[in-house]
Structure formats: C-alpha cells, structure tokens
Amino acid sequence: MRFSRLLIPTTKETPNDATLASHIYLIRGGFIQSVGGSGLYNFLPLGKKILDKVHAVVKEELDKAGCQEVSLSFVTPAALWEESGRLEKYGKELLRFKDRKENDFILGPTHEEMMVNLVRQTVKSYKQLPLNVYQINLKFRDEIRPRFGLMRGREFLMKDAYSFHTSTEDMQREFALMEETYKKIFTRLGLEFRVVDADSGAIGGSGSKEFMVLADSGEDTIVVCDSCDYGANIEAAVARPKAYDATTEIKVIAMKALYDEGVSKVVHFALPASVELQDVKACNAVNANDLVEYEEEAGIETLVVDSALEGMDDLSATEKTYADISAVQEGDTCASCGGSLRYTKGIEAGHIFQLGTRYSEPLAANFLDENGKSQPMVMGTYGIGVSRLLAAIIEQNHDDKGCIWTKESAPFDLQIIVSNIKDDTQVTLGEQLYEAMLAKGVDVLLDDRKDRFGAKIKDYELIGVPHAVVIGKKLAEGIVEFMTRDGMLKEEVSVDTIAELLAERF
Amino acid sequence: MRFSRLLIPTTKETPNDATLASHIYLIRGGFIQSVGGSGLYNFLPLGKKILDKVHAVVKEELDKAGCQEVSLSFVTPAALWEESGRLEKYGKELLRFKDRKENDFILGPTHEEMMVNLVRQTVKSYKQLPLNVYQINLKFRDEIRPRFGLMRGREFLMKDAYSFHTSTEDMQREFALMEETYKKIFTRLGLEFRVVDADSGAIGGSGSKEFMVLADSGEDTIVVCDSCDYGANIEAAVARPKAYDATTEIKVIAMKALYDEGVSKVVHFALPASVELQDVKACNAVNANDLVEYEEEAGIETLVVDSALEGMDDLSATEKTYADISAVQEGDTCASCGGSLRYTKGIEAGHIFQLGTRYSEPLAANFLDENGKSQPMVMGTYGIGVSRLLAAIIEQNHDDKGCIWTKESAPFDLQIIVSNIKDDTQVTLGEQLYEAMLAKGVDVLLDDRKDRFGAKIKDYELIGVPHAVVIGKKLAEGIVEFMTRDGMLKEEVSVDTIAELLAERF
C-alpha cells in the first residue's frame, strides 16, 4: 500500500490522559482515536489491520483445536441475567437500558448467560458433547474509570469461548487443551508471557489460570519462581509454609465485608506481623463480594486466622476459622521446588476457567446421559482480550521513539522509504522493489509522500514496521539501507544486491 | 468438517412468527437462533460461516476499489447527534441510554456523525483527499416491529462507507466507482439484482441509488422498463408525462404533514383521479418528516397539484405549488426509451447516496483548498446490509424443501453423505473422498452422523450446500450419486470415476 493514500494521522502530541507507552504510541501513530475521552475508541486503518491480524491468529488456533465460531447478539435480554443471579452481583459495570417498549436489556460485558441459553436450546444429549463454542466480538463494561487506552476501555473486542461437557474430567481435558492453544497463540504473536494460577473472581468456578504478558507497566503483580515454572497471580500465590511458633508476633486487622442486598459484617483477620494481608484471599475466605477498611474498635466476633498460624495462636472469637490470607513475599520459598520466589508485573491478556456447573445449574442447561438421566452440563470458559493485546504487545515491545511490532502483529512486513520523492532514480528503485515485493505476496508499505526525510523516519520509528529499506542520498554511490526497527539497526546494502536480500528474507 | 462434530441444530418446526422462506429456513437449518423473539439473533456456526464469506467478498471488492477499513465505536456520544441535528429527527429508532455517570449515548444505527467526526480531526488539507473509509460492523435500530428474521432485525451487520472529496465532481466519480463495485459484489454473490433510482429519505442528499435483489417477497415495489435498463423505486420513479386536459377528472386528498417539534399542517394534494398518490413523493413535496391521513373537512390552504396537471386545473388555495406526486403505474411509458414500464418486487440490499455537504457543514468538516481557503468536504455514503444479504440470497434461492446457497455464499462447496455409517465400505469411500477434497483445499462437509439416510437427505435439502456426493446402497453395484441442490438433480457415477469427476469440478 501507498502511504500517501492511507489515513495514518501520526502526531507529535501526547494525549493529556496518557501515561502508558501503548496508549501514547497507539494514538500518536494513528492506530486508534479516542471518542470524546470516554473509554471509547475508533480503530483507524492501521489499528484495524493489526486487530485483524491478531484476530486471525486467535481464530486459526482455536479452529485447529476444534472450537466452533458463532456470533451472539451484543444486546442481551436482562431476563437471562436475572436467571443466573448476576443482574445484582455485577453492579454498575453492567450497562442497562430499556428499549422503546420498556423491555430491559444489557450490553453484554461477557456472554456466559447468552451462550448457555444458546446451548440449552440446541443440545439435549450426551452424543452432542463435548462442544467448545467461541466468538470474537464486542463487549461493553461501564468501567468507573476507563484508562490506559485500549488496556481498560469500556467498549472492547474479546474472544470468549465456552465449553460444555458430560463430566469434570472431560472439561479438565479441554481446559488443558485450551492452555496449550493459548500458549500457541501468545507464542505466535511473539509475546513473552507466563501462565499463572489465578483467583476465579466474579465468574466463579473452581480453578483458573491467567496468561500474563510480562511488562513493567502491568497492573497485576505476579509471583514467579526463579528455579521452576511456578507462577501465580499474587491473589492466588502460595509459598512453602514458614516455621512460625508461639513467639511469633501477630497483627489483627478489622475489615467490613460486603454481601448481596446491602448486608455487611465486621471481620477480623489475624496474621504474622511480618507479612501483608492479601485482600482477595481475605475476601474469598469470608465469601464476601468486597472488603472495605474499617477503623472502629469492637470486640472480635468473626475471626479469620492465617493458616500458617494454625495451632500457634491463642486468639478467641465467637466464630473462628483458618485460611490462607497472607500475601506471598519476595524471597519466600517455592512450594513446588524450594527455589526462591520473586515478584514481576504482568498484563492479563487471557484467562481460562474451570466453571463446573455454576451457570448450567441455575439456567438449567441439562443433557441426557447414556442412561437417559438428566444432568447439568459441566462447563469451562476461556477469554482473550483481543483489543487489549494490541496494547500489551506495545507495552512489551517499544522504545523511546515508538512501537516495535512483532512479526505476526505488524501492520506491514516491510516498509520502503523513498527519501526524496523528487529524485527520479530513488522513486524508480522504490517502485521497482515495491512491485517485486507485492508480486511475492509480501505485505509492503511504500512511503511515497512528499514529506521531508526526517519526518518519514520519525513516522517509521513511531509506527514500528519490523523492517525498512531506506532509499536515500547514498543511492548515488550505489548504496541503500536495510533497517531493523528493533534497535534501529542499519545495514548498508549495495543496490545490486538489495532485491536479492529482500527475496531471501521475505 | 465433520457434521457429527458441528453444532447444526436443524429442526422441523417452523417458528411461530415466520412467514418468509428465508426466516423459516435460516432458523430451521440451524444457521441462526432468535434471542427471545425481540429482533435479536445469534449466528450459529453455519450462519457465522456464511456471514464471513459474504463479509470477505464485500471487503475484497472495496479494498480493490481503494477503500480503507476502520472500526468505529458502536456506542456513540449523543452530543454528535445533536451537532448534526439528527437527535430529534431520527425518532424512537435511535436507542438512547445513559452511562453510570449520566452521560448520554446512542447505539449507532448508522455512523455519518462518527465518521465525519473521525475525519474532521485527521484531515485538514486537499492533499489528503479523496478518501473512502468503511467499516463492517454492528448497527442497532430500535424498530417498532422487528420482523422477517434477518430482513428487519434490530441488531444487524452492515457495511457502511463514507467518502470525502474536494468537489462535487470528484464525489460523483467515486459514486460511479461505488456503483460498479457494488455490481461486482452482488454479481459475485450470484444474485439477480437491479440498480434503481431511489428517494434519499432521512439520510439526505441530492441523488441516490438502491441495489434491489429481485424477489417476490421484497418489501419494495420497483418500476422497471421492459425495453431498456431503467429502474426506480416506486418512491422515485418517473414516466413519460401523460396527455391530460381540462376535462381530466381530478381528485383531492387531504393529509396532515408532520414537522419537527410537534408542528403539523393540513395539506391537500390534487392529481388525476385515475392515478395513485405516491406518499414519499408527496411527503418530499412539502418537506415534511411524515404524512398521516386526515379526514376532517376544511378549506384548502396549502395545495400541491401533480405536475402532470400544470396549466390544466382551476383549483385555488392560499399557497399552491406543482410537484410530481403521482405513482407510476404498470403500463406507463418509459421516459428514457418509450418502452413499457412494469412493477416488480425487490429487497433493498445496498444504497448509495450523494450526500454533498449535508453533514460536513453542521459538523464543520472542512479542508483547506489549494488556495488556502477553508471549504466543507463533499461527501458520499454507501451501505450494504451484510446480515440482510443472507436473507436476500435465500429469498431468491430456495425451493419448498430449503435453502439453495449460491457458490460464493455457500457454507460448504461440497457435502459427502455416507448413507449408512455401519457399512464399512461406504465409510471408507466417504473418508477417502473427504481427505482428497480437503487436501485440494475444497471446503467439504462430511455427513458422518449415525442418523437414518432419510434424515440426512432432508438436512441436505434444508441446509442447501450446492453439491453432494451420496454414497448409498448402490455402492454394492459400484455406483454413487453426484447431486446438485438446485433442482435436486442426480447423476449416477461409477465409483471408479467419482474421484476424477470431483477433481474436475472443484
């Protein structure tokens, strides 16, 4: 394609609200455009092209793994959310509206209810199972503070898959297959990532793993082992128990636990003074929707003691239980191998869940087993943040000049830059190489704009196509440059051999 | 793919609300699924596959014509609709909602405002023009009576393109290019269609054409000439003027014309007693939003007389104008060639508009011309109902047994039906042919289900893959059947030559 004919509105201006590299460069490189600063984005031609490339990788690997693509209505009837019990639980992120006939609808933030509804109407027998159905579609979450560009927008593109099985064992087989499939997807996209144990959160279920793209800017803290492949979100991480005894100093923290329908209660958490309370673990320990700080002094009624202190504390309360509520610390010992644990930062780009019957039971998604007995289907669910991946790729792959796209995510394979469009020799060579690459099926961008050379190189750095041929002044001496965006490496190449070199490398 | 592993929930039951063949067969064939009967649909694996095929044809031809794909936010700020003046005009089809911060948004039913907003922020100079930007995305129209399945749903997939130019001439050049591009698209999809003159309706602008897929069930009446290629929607059709004189019997019809902000007035329309008033022409003649019937007797204040009667009537009124307000009748004379006009029925599958500055002026989408003078961009807009096309294809291509997909829209190129899955010889041949076709890159469906042969043939007829190989009892005599869905034609083929025949035809 010709740069001069494409809408690539690059800019020097950094958006006011942008702090992350991906947010800044995706806007500045003309990939996306903010719609009124409200967590809504337009994908401009380059952004849309990358989205399609990522989309294609995801689809290809899922299809290979036997998944089937569907497309569900984005607007979903509120009645389904009542049936599953999430209409209240989900809170204000659920965008609700009424149509002209005063019927209630939800803009789907996730489609468990819709997919279970689809399957319960079409699958009746064990013969039709297992089934793994996915879509790559819009989602809407009315985030209280949309931020970081594509990282936490309100409208976003997601791949959501749902599998249905006759048994937990078969669901676990599929869960393992999806873990492998996700690894292939993230590997093909050129990402450095870790698969980590995760908390199952609001989706529910019994086991889940997150796919974390490693990046300093990641919102998630993950615990990794230096010696083995153990990794876990801090919310779910465990370490080898420490040797505490009766002399261990203990701290007690009071919190207010919030439940459905405005119910709340005060809970005290006791743990070694030297470790931190892990909020999500603590919340799970009392089955609450949320925990908020609580300062008032009071007698202890409900007490949760860290399981590391079991048998060593002399605390008393009306109701006392033990649970793992402490945050793993850097330097703790890996429970798997005895190695040393450390923190790193990650961006959650995928999440797979063993759901069990969390949705099939309330929504009555049943099948007849081999003995003609009705049973709830056992489910798994598997998500990838497709538009978020664009941000994650750039968080992991950029420098202080702009984007450095990976091979499978790059908007083009190669860019040809004609330095001076008024120089016929430069133009002729540029056009020649361009046509030759097109004929070979290489996705190539020809920078044929009238702009100054400096502006073209700045745009090249900003946009981040992996390789470029620069046809400049040295052409008079028979030399052009082959450039690699990662590191801005330059190779001088004789004009007689450049066609050959390109033919070899692409 | 293997039928046994696919989610294709065919059914004998006709949905209650379905009258059109496409609605019935798309549901019965397991292509789509209604979501609570509210004009919302899920696309099941076969429906999604066809949607993708149609999508690909549309994208390929647009890209070849130099259009650029983007993806705009589906949720659009209401402020943009206020700026263009359509927030009120559009009425209740515009789905409005408030987010958690009480900001107003619209689920986009069309994206003129959004696209103009995108372009006004990124295009400043004549050097960046012309530009034709499109998307293939969801739309939502809160129809008062969603019906006919995908034909008039509330959430639907549309290709909407918008072009921007420095002059009317250049816009008209692009308009002609889009007309040709659309012809290629509809031709590739195997559709019989007419390009007809159309009324510009609520979108506004000065000239527009519709692409009508011919089908008896079409909601639109179109006027076509038997001798030349003239065609027009009845709303915009013209015929050679008839020779009326002072003795012509005249009828006068009173209507109430509705305007913005609740304003209305009574208008009388006078025309020859032998012809019908054309509502849309009449509405346009008084620049109203709508016309409703009005029975009350009253003096004539505003009168519109059919232009065919100009100089022949003696009617008087406070305000009297002439305009073409009569419906062309079958048998009228073609204004282009003198041939005879007749009615036919069509489904609107595409619509292209010469918009001019209808949106660029209120939204201040200006560019600097060669003299540095600021001017509003001249626009065109071009739509294709992508999900509606699935219905249109079936309306035109079905029989009393089910769908007959065209080559480029078919879910598969070929179906291989193994009659009796317990017969090893049949299975072996089926698998052999299946693997050979896959290896050749043919998109083939193997019906490997345990079902009875009768059920398999019924499903084949319902689903409508263009061709099938039936491996049945006659295999014992060395014979299989090659079937063509259109007409259910059967050719007996020797088992020795079937592989050859398939290799030739696919």
Tab-separated table of N, CA and C in Angstrom, chain B residues 65-155:
chain	number	residue	atom	x	y	z
B	65	ALA	N	-11.098	-1.361	-4.722
B	65	ALA	CA	-11.526	-0.046	-5.204
B	65	ALA	C	-10.841	1.086	-4.426
B	66	GLY	N	-9.911	0.723	-3.516
B	66	GLY	CA	-9.145	1.752	-2.817
B	66	GLY	C	-9.773	2.262	-1.527
B	67	CYS	N	-10.792	1.569	-1.041
B	67	CYS	CA	-11.395	1.987	0.231
B	67	CYS	C	-10.540	1.469	1.395
B	68	GLN	N	-10.640	2.148	2.533
B	68	GLN	CA	-9.853	1.771	3.707
B	68	GLN	C	-10.779	1.364	4.844
B	69	GLU	N	-10.467	0.232	5.461
B	69	GLU	CA	-11.336	-0.252	6.537
B	69	GLU	C	-10.929	0.301	7.897
B	70	VAL	N	-11.928	0.719	8.662
B	70	VAL	CA	-11.734	1.152	10.041
B	70	VAL	C	-12.775	0.422	10.885
B	71	SER	N	-12.782	0.697	12.170
B	71	SER	CA	-13.826	0.138	13.022
B	71	SER	C	-14.176	1.181	14.064
B	72	LEU	N	-15.391	1.693	13.968
B	72	LEU	CA	-15.795	2.769	14.872
B	72	LEU	C	-16.507	2.207	16.095
B	73	SER	N	-16.422	2.952	17.161
B	73	SER	CA	-17.126	2.587	18.380
B	73	SER	C	-18.623	2.458	18.078
B	74	PHE	N	-19.231	1.355	18.543
B	74	PHE	CA	-20.661	1.095	18.333
B	74	PHE	C	-21.476	2.042	19.227
B	75	VAL	N	-20.965	2.276	20.416
B	75	VAL	CA	-21.579	3.223	21.342
B	75	VAL	C	-21.097	4.622	20.953
B	76	THR	N	-22.033	5.522	20.675
B	76	THR	CA	-21.656	6.842	20.161
B	76	THR	C	-22.199	7.948	21.077
B	77	PRO	N	-21.406	9.006	21.296
B	77	PRO	CA	-21.866	10.095	22.164
B	77	PRO	C	-23.062	10.835	21.550
B	78	ALA	N	-24.094	11.062	22.346
B	78	ALA	CA	-25.302	11.744	21.851
B	78	ALA	C	-24.977	13.155	21.366
B	79	ALA	N	-23.919	13.755	21.932
B	79	ALA	CA	-23.555	15.126	21.560
B	79	ALA	C	-23.334	15.268	20.052
B	80	LEU	N	-22.769	14.239	19.422
B	80	LEU	CA	-22.532	14.296	17.976
B	80	LEU	C	-23.848	14.350	17.199
B	81	TRP	N	-24.846	13.669	17.705
B	81	TRP	CA	-26.156	13.631	17.036
B	81	TRP	C	-26.886	14.957	17.217
B	82	GLU	N	-26.575	15.630	18.309
B	82	GLU	CA	-27.136	16.965	18.494
B	82	GLU	C	-26.519	17.926	17.489
B	83	GLU	N	-25.202	17.795	17.317
B	83	GLU	CA	-24.483	18.666	16.398
B	83	GLU	C	-25.031	18.576	14.974
B	84	SER	N	-25.366	17.369	14.557
B	84	SER	CA	-25.844	17.180	13.174
B	84	SER	C	-27.323	17.490	13.039
B	85	GLY	N	-28.013	17.608	14.167
B	85	GLY	CA	-29.446	17.880	14.118
B	85	GLY	C	-30.303	16.633	13.975
B	86	ARG	N	-29.696	15.432	14.113
B	86	ARG	CA	-30.498	14.223	13.926
B	86	ARG	C	-31.038	13.622	15.216
B	87	LEU	N	-30.594	14.189	16.380
B	87	LEU	CA	-31.010	13.584	17.648
B	87	LEU	C	-32.534	13.563	17.734
B	88	GLU	N	-33.166	14.664	17.293
B	88	GLU	CA	-34.624	14.710	17.332
B	88	GLU	C	-35.242	14.036	16.113
B	89	LYS	N	-34.706	14.349	14.948
B	89	LYS	CA	-35.292	13.873	13.684
B	89	LYS	C	-35.413	12.357	13.611
B	90	TYR	N	-34.457	11.657	14.182
B	90	TYR	CA	-34.383	10.219	13.973
B	90	TYR	C	-35.511	9.452	14.679
B	91	GLY	N	-36.070	10.070	15.724
B	91	GLY	CA	-37.183	9.425	16.418
B	91	GLY	C	-36.770	8.262	17.286
B	92	LYS	N	-37.722	7.377	17.513
B	92	LYS	CA	-37.522	6.326	18.512
B	92	LYS	C	-36.659	5.164	18.046
B	93	GLU	N	-36.310	5.128	16.754
B	93	GLU	CA	-35.417	4.052	16.308
B	93	GLU	C	-34.015	4.228	16.882
B	94	LEU	N	-33.748	5.460	17.349
B	94	LEU	CA	-32.451	5.768	17.948
B	94	LEU	C	-32.475	5.285	19.395
B	95	LEU	N	-31.677	4.254	19.684
B	95	LEU	CA	-31.659	3.716	21.041
B	95	LEU	C	-30.753	4.577	21.910
B	96	ARG	N	-31.330	5.249	22.877
B	96	ARG	CA	-30.587	6.168	23.748
B	96	ARG	C	-30.392	5.539	25.112
B	97	PHE	N	-29.262	5.805	25.736
B	97	PHE	CA	-29.096	5.372	27.122
B	97	PHE	C	-28.107	6.271	27.832
B	98	LYS	N	-28.111	6.178	29.148
B	98	LYS	CA	-27.177	6.941	29.970
B	98	LYS	C	-26.182	5.979	30.587
B	99	ASP	N	-24.913	6.387	30.672
B	99	ASP	CA	-23.952	5.525	31.348
B	99	ASP	C	-23.992	5.815	32.851
B	100	ARG	N	-23.105	5.193	33.628
B	100	ARG	CA	-23.164	5.324	35.084
B	100	ARG	C	-22.903	6.735	35.564
B	101	LYS	N	-22.305	7.549	34.680
B	101	LYS	CA	-22.063	8.949	35.053
B	101	LYS	C	-23.118	9.872	34.454
B	102	GLU	N	-24.221	9.304	33.968
B	102	GLU	CA	-25.350	10.069	33.427
B	102	GLU	C	-25.023	10.801	32.128
B	103	ASN	N	-24.000	10.344	31.413
B	103	ASN	CA	-23.746	10.891	30.083
B	103	ASN	C	-24.639	10.165	29.067
B	104	ASP	N	-25.044	10.904	28.013
B	104	ASP	CA	-25.965	10.341	27.022
B	104	ASP	C	-25.241	9.700	25.847
B	105	PHE	N	-25.679	8.515	25.503
B	105	PHE	CA	-25.094	7.783	24.376
B	105	PHE	C	-26.195	7.204	23.488
B	106	ILE	N	-25.787	6.852	22.272
B	106	ILE	CA	-26.680	6.250	21.279
B	106	ILE	C	-26.001	4.975	20.768
B	107	LEU	N	-26.757	3.897	20.637
B	107	LEU	CA	-26.232	2.712	19.944
B	107	LEU	C	-26.352	3.004	18.456
B	108	GLY	N	-25.218	3.130	17.771
B	108	GLY	CA	-25.203	3.617	16.388
B	108	GLY	C	-26.074	2.836	15.410
B	109	PRO	N	-27.088	3.495	14.812
B	109	PRO	CA	-27.884	2.859	13.764
B	109	PRO	C	-27.271	3.132	12.386
B	110	THR	N	-26.364	4.067	12.324
B	110	THR	CA	-25.630	4.478	11.143
B	110	THR	C	-24.550	5.412	11.692
B	111	HIS	N	-23.465	5.632	10.936
B	111	HIS	CA	-22.323	6.305	11.554
B	111	HIS	C	-21.845	7.559	10.822
B	112	GLU	N	-22.758	8.271	10.164
B	112	GLU	CA	-22.342	9.505	9.494
B	112	GLU	C	-21.641	10.453	10.479
B	113	GLU	N	-22.279	10.689	11.605
B	113	GLU	CA	-21.724	11.644	12.573
B	113	GLU	C	-20.350	11.189	13.065
B	114	MET	N	-20.250	9.894	13.387
B	114	MET	CA	-18.992	9.366	13.920
B	114	MET	C	-17.886	9.449	12.880
B	115	MET	N	-18.218	9.134	11.625
B	115	MET	CA	-17.174	9.121	10.605
B	115	MET	C	-16.746	10.553	10.273
B	116	VAL	N	-17.707	11.477	10.234
B	116	VAL	CA	-17.355	12.876	9.969
B	116	VAL	C	-16.481	13.391	11.126
B	117	ASN	N	-16.807	12.993	12.331
B	117	ASN	CA	-16.013	13.386	13.492
B	117	ASN	C	-14.596	12.835	13.403
B	118	LEU	N	-14.482	11.578	12.946
B	118	LEU	CA	-13.158	10.970	12.765
B	118	LEU	C	-12.348	11.774	11.732
B	119	VAL	N	-12.994	12.089	10.623
B	119	VAL	CA	-12.265	12.714	9.518
B	119	VAL	C	-11.953	14.186	9.812
B	120	ARG	N	-12.852	14.889	10.468
B	120	ARG	CA	-12.586	16.313	10.720
B	120	ARG	C	-11.400	16.488	11.665
B	121	GLN	N	-11.108	15.439	12.449
B	121	GLN	CA	-9.965	15.533	13.364
B	121	GLN	C	-8.651	15.149	12.697
B	122	THR	N	-8.725	14.471	11.546
B	122	THR	CA	-7.497	13.918	10.979
B	122	THR	C	-7.174	14.446	9.585
B	123	VAL	N	-8.159	15.012	8.911
B	123	VAL	CA	-7.924	15.506	7.553
B	123	VAL	C	-8.062	17.021	7.550
B	124	LYS	N	-6.996	17.698	7.078
B	124	LYS	CA	-7.008	19.158	7.118
B	124	LYS	C	-6.829	19.771	5.731
B	125	SER	N	-6.235	18.997	4.815
B	125	SER	CA	-5.821	19.600	3.548
B	125	SER	C	-6.375	18.840	2.353
B	126	TYR	N	-6.538	19.548	1.249
B	126	TYR	CA	-6.978	18.918	-0.001
B	126	TYR	C	-6.031	17.790	-0.413
B	127	LYS	N	-4.763	17.869	0.076
B	127	LYS	CA	-3.785	16.832	-0.289
B	127	LYS	C	-4.171	15.463	0.266
B	128	GLN	N	-4.956	15.459	1.350
B	128	GLN	CA	-5.347	14.186	1.969
B	128	GLN	C	-6.619	13.606	1.342
B	129	LEU	N	-7.191	14.324	0.380
B	129	LEU	CA	-8.442	13.887	-0.239
B	129	LEU	C	-8.188	13.425	-1.677
B	130	PRO	N	-9.024	12.595	-2.280
B	130	PRO	CA	-10.221	11.978	-1.704
B	130	PRO	C	-9.888	10.827	-0.754
B	131	LEU	N	-10.920	10.412	-0.044
B	131	LEU	CA	-10.779	9.391	0.985
B	131	LEU	C	-12.095	8.613	1.037
B	132	ASN	N	-11.991	7.290	1.040
B	132	ASN	CA	-13.204	6.482	1.192
B	132	ASN	C	-12.949	5.477	2.315
B	133	VAL	N	-13.657	5.653	3.410
B	133	VAL	CA	-13.408	4.891	4.636
B	133	VAL	C	-14.653	4.063	4.946
B	134	TYR	N	-14.452	2.791	5.264
B	134	TYR	CA	-15.624	1.945	5.541
B	134	TYR	C	-15.406	1.076	6.765
B	135	GLN	N	-16.495	0.514	7.235
B	135	GLN	CA	-16.426	-0.499	8.285
B	135	GLN	C	-17.496	-1.546	8.015
B	136	ILE	N	-17.309	-2.721	8.579
B	136	ILE	CA	-18.319	-3.784	8.507
B	136	ILE	C	-18.603	-4.132	9.954
B	137	ASN	N	-19.662	-3.546	10.487
B	137	ASN	CA	-19.857	-3.594	11.938
B	137	ASN	C	-21.326	-3.662	12.319
B	138	LEU	N	-21.528	-3.865	13.615
B	138	LEU	CA	-22.882	-3.906	14.165
B	138	LEU	C	-23.587	-2.570	14.069
B	139	LYS	N	-24.889	-2.641	13.884
B	139	LYS	CA	-25.760	-1.476	13.973
B	139	LYS	C	-26.950	-1.873	14.838
B	140	PHE	N	-27.605	-0.880	15.406
B	140	PHE	CA	-28.826	-1.161	16.168
B	140	PHE	C	-29.886	-0.140	15.804
B	141	ARG	N	-31.050	-0.629	15.383
B	141	ARG	CA	-32.204	0.257	15.170
B	141	ARG	C	-33.350	-0.299	15.979
B	142	ASP	N	-33.892	0.549	16.829
B	142	ASP	CA	-34.970	0.074	17.689
B	142	ASP	C	-36.279	0.099	16.899
B	143	GLU	N	-36.401	-0.810	15.935
B	143	GLU	CA	-37.584	-0.929	15.081
B	143	GLU	C	-38.834	-1.120	15.931
B	144	ILE	N	-39.921	-0.459	15.536
B	144	ILE	CA	-41.151	-0.635	16.306
B	144	ILE	C	-41.676	-2.061	16.138
B	145	ARG	N	-41.478	-2.655	14.933
B	145	ARG	CA	-41.955	-4.018	14.737
B	145	ARG	C	-40.892	-4.816	13.993
B	146	PRO	N	-39.871	-5.286	14.739
B	146	PRO	CA	-38.860	-6.106	14.070
B	146	PRO	C	-39.547	-7.346	13.520
B	147	ARG	N	-39.179	-7.762	12.295
B	147	ARG	CA	-39.854	-8.922	11.706
B	147	ARG	C	-39.045	-9.506	10.561
B	148	PHE	N	-39.518	-10.609	10.028
B	148	PHE	CA	-38.906	-11.261	8.868
B	148	PHE	C	-37.476	-11.732	9.145
B	149	GLY	N	-37.171	-12.078	10.380
B	149	GLY	CA	-35.842	-12.622	10.677
B	149	GLY	C	-34.746	-11.614	10.415
B	150	LEU	N	-33.746	-12.011	9.639
B	150	LEU	CA	-32.611	-11.117	9.390
B	150	LEU	C	-32.981	-9.948	8.483
B	151	MET	N	-34.162	-9.992	7.888
B	151	MET	CA	-34.553	-8.946	6.943
B	151	MET	C	-34.762	-7.611	7.655
B	152	ARG	N	-35.366	-7.662	8.816
B	152	ARG	CA	-35.614	-6.425	9.556
B	152	ARG	C	-35.441	-6.679	11.046
B	153	GLY	N	-34.189	-6.967	11.408
B	153	GLY	CA	-33.878	-7.190	12.803
B	153	GLY	C	-33.557	-5.864	13.478
B	154	ARG	N	-33.252	-5.888	14.761
B	154	ARG	CA	-32.874	-4.650	15.440
B	154	ARG	C	-31.357	-4.504	15.472
B	155	GLU	N	-30.660	-5.591	15.813
B	155	GLU	CA	-29.200	-5.568	15.749
B	155	GLU	C	-28.807	-6.259	14.457
